[in-house]
XYZ file of C-alpha atoms in Angstrom:
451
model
C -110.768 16.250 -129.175
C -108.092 13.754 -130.744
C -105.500 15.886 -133.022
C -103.672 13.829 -135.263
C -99.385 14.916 -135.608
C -100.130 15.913 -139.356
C -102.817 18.415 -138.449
C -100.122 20.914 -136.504
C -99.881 22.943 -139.260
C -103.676 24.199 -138.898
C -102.599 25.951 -135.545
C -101.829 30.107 -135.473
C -98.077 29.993 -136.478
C -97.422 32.929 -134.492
C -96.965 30.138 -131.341
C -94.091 27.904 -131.095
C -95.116 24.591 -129.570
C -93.110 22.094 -127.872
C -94.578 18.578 -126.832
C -93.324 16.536 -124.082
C -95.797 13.665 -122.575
C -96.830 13.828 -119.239
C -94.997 10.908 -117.068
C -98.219 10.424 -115.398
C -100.017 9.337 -118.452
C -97.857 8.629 -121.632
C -101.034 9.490 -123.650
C -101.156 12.871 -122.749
C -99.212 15.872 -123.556
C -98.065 19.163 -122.300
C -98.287 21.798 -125.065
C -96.479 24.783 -123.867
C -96.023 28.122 -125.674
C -92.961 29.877 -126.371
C -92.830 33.622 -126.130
C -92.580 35.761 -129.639
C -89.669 36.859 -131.085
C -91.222 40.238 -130.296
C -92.075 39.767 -126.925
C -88.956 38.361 -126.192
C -87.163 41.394 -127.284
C -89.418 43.556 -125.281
C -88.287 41.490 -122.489
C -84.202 42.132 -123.926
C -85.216 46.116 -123.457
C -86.686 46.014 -120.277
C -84.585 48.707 -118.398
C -82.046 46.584 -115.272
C -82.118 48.148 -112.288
C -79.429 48.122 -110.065
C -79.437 48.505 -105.971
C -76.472 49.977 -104.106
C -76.305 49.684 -100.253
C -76.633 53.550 -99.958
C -78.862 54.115 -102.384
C -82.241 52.073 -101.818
C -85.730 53.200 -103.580
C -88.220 54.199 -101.126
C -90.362 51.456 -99.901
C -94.013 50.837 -101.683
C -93.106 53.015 -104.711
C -95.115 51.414 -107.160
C -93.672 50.673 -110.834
C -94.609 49.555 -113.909
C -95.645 45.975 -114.306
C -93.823 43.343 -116.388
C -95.573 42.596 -119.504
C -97.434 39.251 -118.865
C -95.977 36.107 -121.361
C -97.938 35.001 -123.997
C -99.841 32.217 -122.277
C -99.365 29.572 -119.428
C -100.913 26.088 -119.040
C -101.919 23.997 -116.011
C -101.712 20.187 -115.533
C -105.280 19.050 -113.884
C -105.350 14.657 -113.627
C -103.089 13.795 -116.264
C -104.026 15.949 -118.938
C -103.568 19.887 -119.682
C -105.745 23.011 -119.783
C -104.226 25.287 -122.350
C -105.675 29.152 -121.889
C -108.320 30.182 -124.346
C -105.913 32.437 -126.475
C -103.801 29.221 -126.883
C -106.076 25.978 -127.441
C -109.728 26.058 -126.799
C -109.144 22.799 -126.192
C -107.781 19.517 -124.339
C -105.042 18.313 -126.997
C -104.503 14.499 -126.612
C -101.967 13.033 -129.174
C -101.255 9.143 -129.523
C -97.802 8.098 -127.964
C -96.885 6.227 -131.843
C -97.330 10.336 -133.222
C -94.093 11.506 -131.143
C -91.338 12.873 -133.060
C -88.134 10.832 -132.536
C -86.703 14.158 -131.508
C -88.710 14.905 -128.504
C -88.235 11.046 -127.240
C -84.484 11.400 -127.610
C -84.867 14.389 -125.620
C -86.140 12.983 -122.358
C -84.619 9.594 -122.685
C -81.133 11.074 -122.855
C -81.635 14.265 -120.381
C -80.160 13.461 -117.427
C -76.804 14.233 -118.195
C -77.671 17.670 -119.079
C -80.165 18.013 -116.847
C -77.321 17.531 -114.027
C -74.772 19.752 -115.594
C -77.223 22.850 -116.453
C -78.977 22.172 -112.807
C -75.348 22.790 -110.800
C -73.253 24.745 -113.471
C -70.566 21.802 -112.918
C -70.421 18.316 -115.603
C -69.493 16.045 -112.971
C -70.032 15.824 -109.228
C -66.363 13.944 -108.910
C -63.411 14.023 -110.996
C -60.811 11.437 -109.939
C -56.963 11.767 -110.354
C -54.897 8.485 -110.371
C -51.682 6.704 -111.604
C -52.885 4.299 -113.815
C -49.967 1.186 -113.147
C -50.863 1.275 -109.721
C -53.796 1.522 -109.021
C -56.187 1.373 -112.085
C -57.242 -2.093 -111.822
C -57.563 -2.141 -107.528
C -59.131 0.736 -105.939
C -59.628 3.100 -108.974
C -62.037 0.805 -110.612
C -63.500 -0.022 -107.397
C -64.150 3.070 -106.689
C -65.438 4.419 -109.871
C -68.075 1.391 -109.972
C -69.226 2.594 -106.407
C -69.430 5.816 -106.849
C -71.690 4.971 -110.358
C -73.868 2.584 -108.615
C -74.718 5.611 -106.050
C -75.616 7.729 -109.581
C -72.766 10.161 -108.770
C -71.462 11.854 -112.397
C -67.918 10.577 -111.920
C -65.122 11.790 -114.438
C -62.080 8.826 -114.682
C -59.793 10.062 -117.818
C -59.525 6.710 -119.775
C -63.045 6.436 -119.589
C -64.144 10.127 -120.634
C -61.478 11.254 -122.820
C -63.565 12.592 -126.027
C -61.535 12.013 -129.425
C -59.895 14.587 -131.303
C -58.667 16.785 -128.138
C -55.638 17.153 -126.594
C -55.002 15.149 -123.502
C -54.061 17.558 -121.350
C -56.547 20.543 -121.864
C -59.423 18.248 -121.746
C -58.006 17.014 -117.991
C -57.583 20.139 -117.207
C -61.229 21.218 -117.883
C -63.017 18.428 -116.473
C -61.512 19.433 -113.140
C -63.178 22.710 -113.293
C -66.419 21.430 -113.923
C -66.564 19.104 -111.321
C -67.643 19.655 -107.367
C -65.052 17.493 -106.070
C -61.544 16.453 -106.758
C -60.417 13.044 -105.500
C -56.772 11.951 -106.097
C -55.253 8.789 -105.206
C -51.903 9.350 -104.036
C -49.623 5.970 -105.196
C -46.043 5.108 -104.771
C -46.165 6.176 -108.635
C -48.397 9.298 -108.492
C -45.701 11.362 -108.610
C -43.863 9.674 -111.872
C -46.878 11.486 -114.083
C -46.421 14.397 -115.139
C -50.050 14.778 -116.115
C -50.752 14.181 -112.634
C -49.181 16.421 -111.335
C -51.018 19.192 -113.581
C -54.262 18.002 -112.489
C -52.728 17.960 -108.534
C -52.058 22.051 -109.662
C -55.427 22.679 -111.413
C -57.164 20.935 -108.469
C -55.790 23.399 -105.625
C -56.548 26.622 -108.306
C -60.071 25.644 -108.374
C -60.149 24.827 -104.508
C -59.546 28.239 -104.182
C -61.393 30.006 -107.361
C -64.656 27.280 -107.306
C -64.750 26.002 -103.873
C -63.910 22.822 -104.978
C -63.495 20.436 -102.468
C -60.244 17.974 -102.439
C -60.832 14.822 -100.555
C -57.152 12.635 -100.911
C -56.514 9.034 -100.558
C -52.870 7.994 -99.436
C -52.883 4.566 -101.102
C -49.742 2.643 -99.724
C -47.969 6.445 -99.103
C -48.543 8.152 -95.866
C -48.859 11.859 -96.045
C -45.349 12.955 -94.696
C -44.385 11.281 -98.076
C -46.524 13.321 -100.059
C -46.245 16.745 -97.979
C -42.091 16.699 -98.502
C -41.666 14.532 -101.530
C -39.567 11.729 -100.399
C -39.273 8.312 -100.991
C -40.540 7.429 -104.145
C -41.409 10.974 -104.865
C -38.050 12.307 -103.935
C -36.845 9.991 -106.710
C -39.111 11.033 -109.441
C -39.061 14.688 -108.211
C -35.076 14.095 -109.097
C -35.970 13.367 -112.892
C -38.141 15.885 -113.042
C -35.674 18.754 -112.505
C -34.158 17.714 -115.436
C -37.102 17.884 -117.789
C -39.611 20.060 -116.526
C -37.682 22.471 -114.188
C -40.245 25.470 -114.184
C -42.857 23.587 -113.282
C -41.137 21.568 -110.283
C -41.880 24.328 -107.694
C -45.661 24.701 -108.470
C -45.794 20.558 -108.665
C -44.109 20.687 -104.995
C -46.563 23.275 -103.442
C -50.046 21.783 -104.660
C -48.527 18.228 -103.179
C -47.858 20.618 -99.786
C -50.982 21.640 -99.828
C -53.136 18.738 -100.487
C -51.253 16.405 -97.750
C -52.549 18.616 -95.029
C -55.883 18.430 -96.262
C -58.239 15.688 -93.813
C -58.286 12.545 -96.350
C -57.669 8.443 -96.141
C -54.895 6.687 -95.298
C -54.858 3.392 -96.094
C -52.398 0.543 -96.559
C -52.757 -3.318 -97.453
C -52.035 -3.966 -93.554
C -54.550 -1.386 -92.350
C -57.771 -2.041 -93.690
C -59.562 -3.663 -96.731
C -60.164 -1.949 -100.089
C -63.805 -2.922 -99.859
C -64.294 -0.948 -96.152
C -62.442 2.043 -97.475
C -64.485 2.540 -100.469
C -67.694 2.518 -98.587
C -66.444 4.991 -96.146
C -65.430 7.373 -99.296
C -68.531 6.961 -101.302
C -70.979 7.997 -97.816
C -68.444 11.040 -97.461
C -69.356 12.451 -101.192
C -72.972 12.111 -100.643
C -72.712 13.882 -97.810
C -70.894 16.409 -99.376
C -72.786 16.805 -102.493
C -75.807 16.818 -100.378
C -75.009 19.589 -98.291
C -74.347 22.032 -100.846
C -76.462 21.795 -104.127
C -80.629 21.745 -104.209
C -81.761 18.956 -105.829
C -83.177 18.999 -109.632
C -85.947 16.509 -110.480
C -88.158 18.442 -112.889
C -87.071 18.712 -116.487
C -88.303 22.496 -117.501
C -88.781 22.622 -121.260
C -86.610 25.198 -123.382
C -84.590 25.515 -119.950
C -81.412 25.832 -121.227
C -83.067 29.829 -123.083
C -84.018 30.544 -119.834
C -80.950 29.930 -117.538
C -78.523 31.621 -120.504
C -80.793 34.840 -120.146
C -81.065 34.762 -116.551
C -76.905 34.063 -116.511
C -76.706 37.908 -118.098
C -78.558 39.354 -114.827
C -77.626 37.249 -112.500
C -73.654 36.057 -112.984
C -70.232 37.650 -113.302
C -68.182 39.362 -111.074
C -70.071 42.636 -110.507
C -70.047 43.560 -106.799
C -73.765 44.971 -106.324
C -76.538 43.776 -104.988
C -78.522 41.571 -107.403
C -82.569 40.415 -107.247
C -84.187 38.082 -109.071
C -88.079 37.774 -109.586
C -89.025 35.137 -111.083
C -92.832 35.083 -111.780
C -95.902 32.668 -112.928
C -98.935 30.639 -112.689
C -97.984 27.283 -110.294
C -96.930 24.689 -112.084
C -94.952 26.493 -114.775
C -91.490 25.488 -113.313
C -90.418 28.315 -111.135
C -88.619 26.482 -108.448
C -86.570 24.140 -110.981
C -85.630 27.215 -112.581
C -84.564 28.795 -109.426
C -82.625 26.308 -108.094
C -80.956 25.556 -111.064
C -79.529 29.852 -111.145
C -78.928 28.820 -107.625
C -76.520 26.081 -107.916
C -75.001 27.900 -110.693
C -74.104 30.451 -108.942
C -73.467 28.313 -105.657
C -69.395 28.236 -105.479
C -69.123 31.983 -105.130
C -70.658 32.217 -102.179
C -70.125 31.166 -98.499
C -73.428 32.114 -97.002
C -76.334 30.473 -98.696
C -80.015 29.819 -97.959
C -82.968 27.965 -99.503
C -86.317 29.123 -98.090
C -88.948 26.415 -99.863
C -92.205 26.704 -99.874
C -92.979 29.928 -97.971
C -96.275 30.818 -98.596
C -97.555 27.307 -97.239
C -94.748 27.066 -94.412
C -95.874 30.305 -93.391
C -99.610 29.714 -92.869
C -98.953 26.371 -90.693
C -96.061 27.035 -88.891
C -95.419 30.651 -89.220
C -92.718 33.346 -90.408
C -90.512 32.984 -87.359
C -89.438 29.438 -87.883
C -88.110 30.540 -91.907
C -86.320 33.132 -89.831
C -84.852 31.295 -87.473
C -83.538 28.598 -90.773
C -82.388 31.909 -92.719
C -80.261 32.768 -89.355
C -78.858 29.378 -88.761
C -77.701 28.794 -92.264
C -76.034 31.643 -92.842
C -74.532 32.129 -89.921
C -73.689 28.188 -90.087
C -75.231 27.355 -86.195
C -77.879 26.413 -84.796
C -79.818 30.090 -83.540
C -81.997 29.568 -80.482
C -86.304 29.761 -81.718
C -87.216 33.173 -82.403
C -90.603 34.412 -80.008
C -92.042 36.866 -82.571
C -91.688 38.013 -85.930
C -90.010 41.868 -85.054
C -87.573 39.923 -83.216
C -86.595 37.711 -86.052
C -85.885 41.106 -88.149
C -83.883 42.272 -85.555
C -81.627 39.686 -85.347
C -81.252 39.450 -88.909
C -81.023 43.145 -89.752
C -77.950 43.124 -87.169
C -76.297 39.795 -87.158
C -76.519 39.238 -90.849
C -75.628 43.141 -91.877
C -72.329 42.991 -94.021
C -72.866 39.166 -95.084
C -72.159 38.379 -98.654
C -74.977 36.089 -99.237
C -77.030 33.637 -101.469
C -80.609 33.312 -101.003
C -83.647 31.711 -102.376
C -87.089 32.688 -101.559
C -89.710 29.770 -102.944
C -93.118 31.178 -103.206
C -93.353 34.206 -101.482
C -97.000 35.077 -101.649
C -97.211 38.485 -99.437
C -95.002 41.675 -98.847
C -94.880 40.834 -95.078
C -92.896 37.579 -96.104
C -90.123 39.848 -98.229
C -90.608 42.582 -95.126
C -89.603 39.742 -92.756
C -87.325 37.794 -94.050
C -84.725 40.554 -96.459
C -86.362 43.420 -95.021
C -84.038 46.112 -97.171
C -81.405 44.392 -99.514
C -78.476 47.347 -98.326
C -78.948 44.955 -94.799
C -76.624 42.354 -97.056
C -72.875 42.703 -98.137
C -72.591 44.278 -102.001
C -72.254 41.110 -104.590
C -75.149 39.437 -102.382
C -77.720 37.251 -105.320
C -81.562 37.173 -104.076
C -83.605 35.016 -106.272
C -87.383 35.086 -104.900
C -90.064 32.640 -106.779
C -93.807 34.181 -106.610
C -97.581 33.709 -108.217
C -98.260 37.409 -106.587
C -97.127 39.850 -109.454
C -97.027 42.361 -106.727
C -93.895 40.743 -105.484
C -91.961 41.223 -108.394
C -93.350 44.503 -109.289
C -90.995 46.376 -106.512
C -87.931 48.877 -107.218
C -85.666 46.309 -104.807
C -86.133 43.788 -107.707
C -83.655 44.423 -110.378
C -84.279 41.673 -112.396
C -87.972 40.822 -112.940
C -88.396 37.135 -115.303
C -92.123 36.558 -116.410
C -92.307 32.279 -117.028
C-alpha cells in the first residue's frame, strides 16, 4: 500500500528507519532497520576471543550462537520485502516525499564513500614548486588525473580555511596512497617542500605509500647530491633552518633513487609524459585496493565498531565473521575493513565469491589464487584439494597475511583454504563473509558481526 511521509509516526518507535531509493526504480525505497540501543549493547558485551599460534581451540567445538539482528530485508524487482516483524508490507513512498537530508546524502557520497572504503582521503597527493611549474605540467597533470576520477590532493586547490598551512600539508600526505612530487630547478627553494619531501618518505615506510617522482628540467644526480640549483638554495638554508638541513638532504637521497620520470623540454612533450604518468597510477591503485561501488547505509557505525576488533597494532591473530541474509551488504563492508587495513600488510588476498566459484570450477583453483598472491607468483594448477592444503599449510606457514573470504558457504571451504589460523604469522587479519551462521559460529572466529 502507498504510505504517505507524514504517516511515519504510526510505525513501532522501537525501529529506527532509514530511507534511501532504490537506483533501479526512483519510486521505490529500501527501508532498513537499525539495531536497538539494547541489542547493540548486547553486541558491545559479547565476550572477544583471541587466537594464539600455540594455543588453538579444538576443531568442531560448538559455541554459542550470535544473537540474530533485529530484522533484514531483501530487494526482489525493484521494490523491497521487509520481514513480518518489521512491515507486513511493501512500503512505496513518492520520490517529491524525500527528505532533503537523505537526497544530500547520496548526491554528495562519493567523496566519503572513497575515503571510508580505503582508510586514505585521496588516492594522489602532489608536491610541486608553484613558480615553476604550476601553470605547465602541474595543472596538466592535475586535470588528467581528475578526468580519470582519481581523488587528487594539489595544496592551492584543497587548502581548507582557518588551518595552518603546514599541518594541513602534512596530513593530506598521510591520507593519500601515493605521493607524486615534481622535482623543479626551484623545488628545493621551498621550504614547505621540503617538509612534504620528509613526510612523504615517513609514510613510504610507516603506510606503504608509494612515491612516484618526476625530474622536471633536473636530472636525478641533481636531486640525489643537491647541486646546481639545489646546492645554491641548500646554501641559504643553513643559515635559517640548520636542524632541519640534514633530514631535507636524506629524503631528497632517497627519493632520487626511487624509478620515476625524467623529462626535459628537449626530451619529450608534456602532453606524452602525462599520459604515461596517469596509466602508471591506475595501475597502481588498481593493484592494491578492492573496489567500492555499493553505498551501505549507516556504514560509517559499522566500520568504527569493526575498527575496535579488527585495527591497531596488536600482534595476534585476528578473525572476522561477518554474517547475513544476501543482499544486506556484506562484501562492501568487507572490503571496505579490508582496504583499511590494507597498508600494513604485504601479503594480501581477496577470495570473491566462493561458494559459487566453488561449485563451477572447484576449491583447487581459489587455492591455487590464495598461493599465487601471497606468495606474489604465479603457482603451477593444483591436482586435488589435499594437495592444495599442503602446499599452503607449508609454503604459507609464518606469513603475516591479509585475507578475505567472500561467501564461504561450507566448513570444507574454511578447512581448505585457512585450514588452522596458527598456519599464519601472529598479527595475520582474516575477514570471512557468510549466509551459513555455522561459519561464524566457530572458536577460530574471534570477532563474530551479525548485519
Amino acid at each position: 500500500m502507498d504510505v504517505p511521509w507524514d504517516r511515519k509516526d504510526q510505525y513501532p518507535k522501537e525501529f529506527m528507519a532509514e530511507i534511501v531509493f532504490s537506483q533501479v526504480d526512483a519510486a521505490t525505497s529500501l527501508v532498513m532497520v537499525d539495531l536497538s540501543s539494547e541489542e547493540k549493547e548486547n553486541r558491545k558485551e559479547k565476550s572477544m576471543r583471541k587466537i594464539e599460534p600455540e594455543k588453538l581451540p579444538a576443531e568442531g567445538k560448538a559455541v554459542t550462537s550470535v544473537s540474530d539482528s533485529a530484522s533484514s530485508s531483501a530487494i526482489n524487482n525493484g521494490s523491497v520485502e521487509a520481514t513480518a516483524a518489521v512491515v507486513s508490507n511493501l512500503v512505496q513512498i513518492p520520490d517529491l516525499t524525500l527528505p532533503k537530508q537523505e537526497k544530500i546524502y547520496q548526491q554528495d557520497s562519493s567523496r566519503s564513500s572513497t575515503s571510508m572504503s580505503s582508510g586514505y582521503d585521496y588516492d594522489v597527493f602532489l608536491s610541486f614548486r608553484g613558480p615553476d611549474t604550476h601553470s605547465g605540467i602541474t595543472n596538466f597533470l592535475y586535470t588528467r588525473l581528475l578526468g580519470a576520477r582519481i581523488h587528487t590532493f594539489k595544496d592551492d586547490e584543497e587548502l581548507r580555511v582557518g588551518e595552518e598551512f603546514g599541518p594541513e600539508l602534512l596530513t593530506a600526505i598521510s591520507q593519500s596512497k601515493i605521493a607524486i612530487p615534481i622535482f623543479s630547478k626551484g623545488y628545493t627553494s621551498s621550504k614547505w617542500c621540503l617538509n612534504e619531501l620528509v613526510q612523504m618518505v615517513e609514510c613510504s615506510k610507516t603506510r606503504r605509500q608509494k612515491i612516484m617522482p618526476i625530474f622536471y628540467d633536473v636530472t636525478p644526480a641533481e636531486v640525489r647530491h643537491q647541486i646546481g640549483s639545489y646546492e645554491e638554495a641548500f646554501l641559504s638554508h643553513k643559515e635559517k633552518f640548520g636542524a632541519n638541513v640534514s633530514k631535507w638532504k636524506a629524503a631528497l637521497n632517497h627519493v632520487a633513487n626511487l624509478n620515476g620520470w625524467v623529462n626535459s623540454k628537449e626530451n619529450r612533450g608534456e602532453g606524452e609524459l602525462v599520459e604515461e604518468i596517469v596509466e602508471k597510477v591506475i595501475d597502481e591503485l588498481k593493484t592494491a585496493y578492492l573496489l567500492v561501488t555499493d553505498c551501505l547505509v549507516g556504514v560509517e557505525n559499522h566500520v568504527k565498531e569493526i575498527d575496535t576488533m579488527m585495527c591497531g597494532e596488536s600482534e595476534d591473530i585476528r578473525i572476522l565473521g561477518i554474517h547475513g541474509m544476501g543482499g544486506v551488504g556484506k562484501t562492501t563492508l568487507a572490503k571496505i575493513i579490508y582496504n583499511r587495513l590494507l597498508h600494513h600488510f604485504e601479503a594480501c588476498c581477496f577470495l570473491s565469491n566462493i561458494r559459487e566459484t566453488s561449485e563451477l570450477k572447484g576449491i583447487e583453483g581459489l587455492q591455487n589464487q590464495l598461493i599465487s598472491d601471497v606468495l606474489k607468483k604465479k603457482w603451477a594448477n593444483i591436482s586435488n584439494v589435499e594437495e592444495g592444503i599442503k602446499i599452503i599449510k607449508e609454503r604459507l606457514c609464518g606469513k603475516k597475511v591479509l585475507l578475505l573470504l567472500d561467501d564461504v558457504d561450507q566448513m570444507t571451504h574454511w578447512d581448505a583454504l585457512i585450514g588452522k589460523p596458527a598456519w599464519f604469522s601472529l598479527g595475520s587479519r582474516i575477514i570471512i563473509t557468510s549466509r551459513n551462521k555455522d561459519i561464524i559460529d566457530v572458536p577460530e572466529v574471534c570477532y563474530p558481526y551479525e548485519l
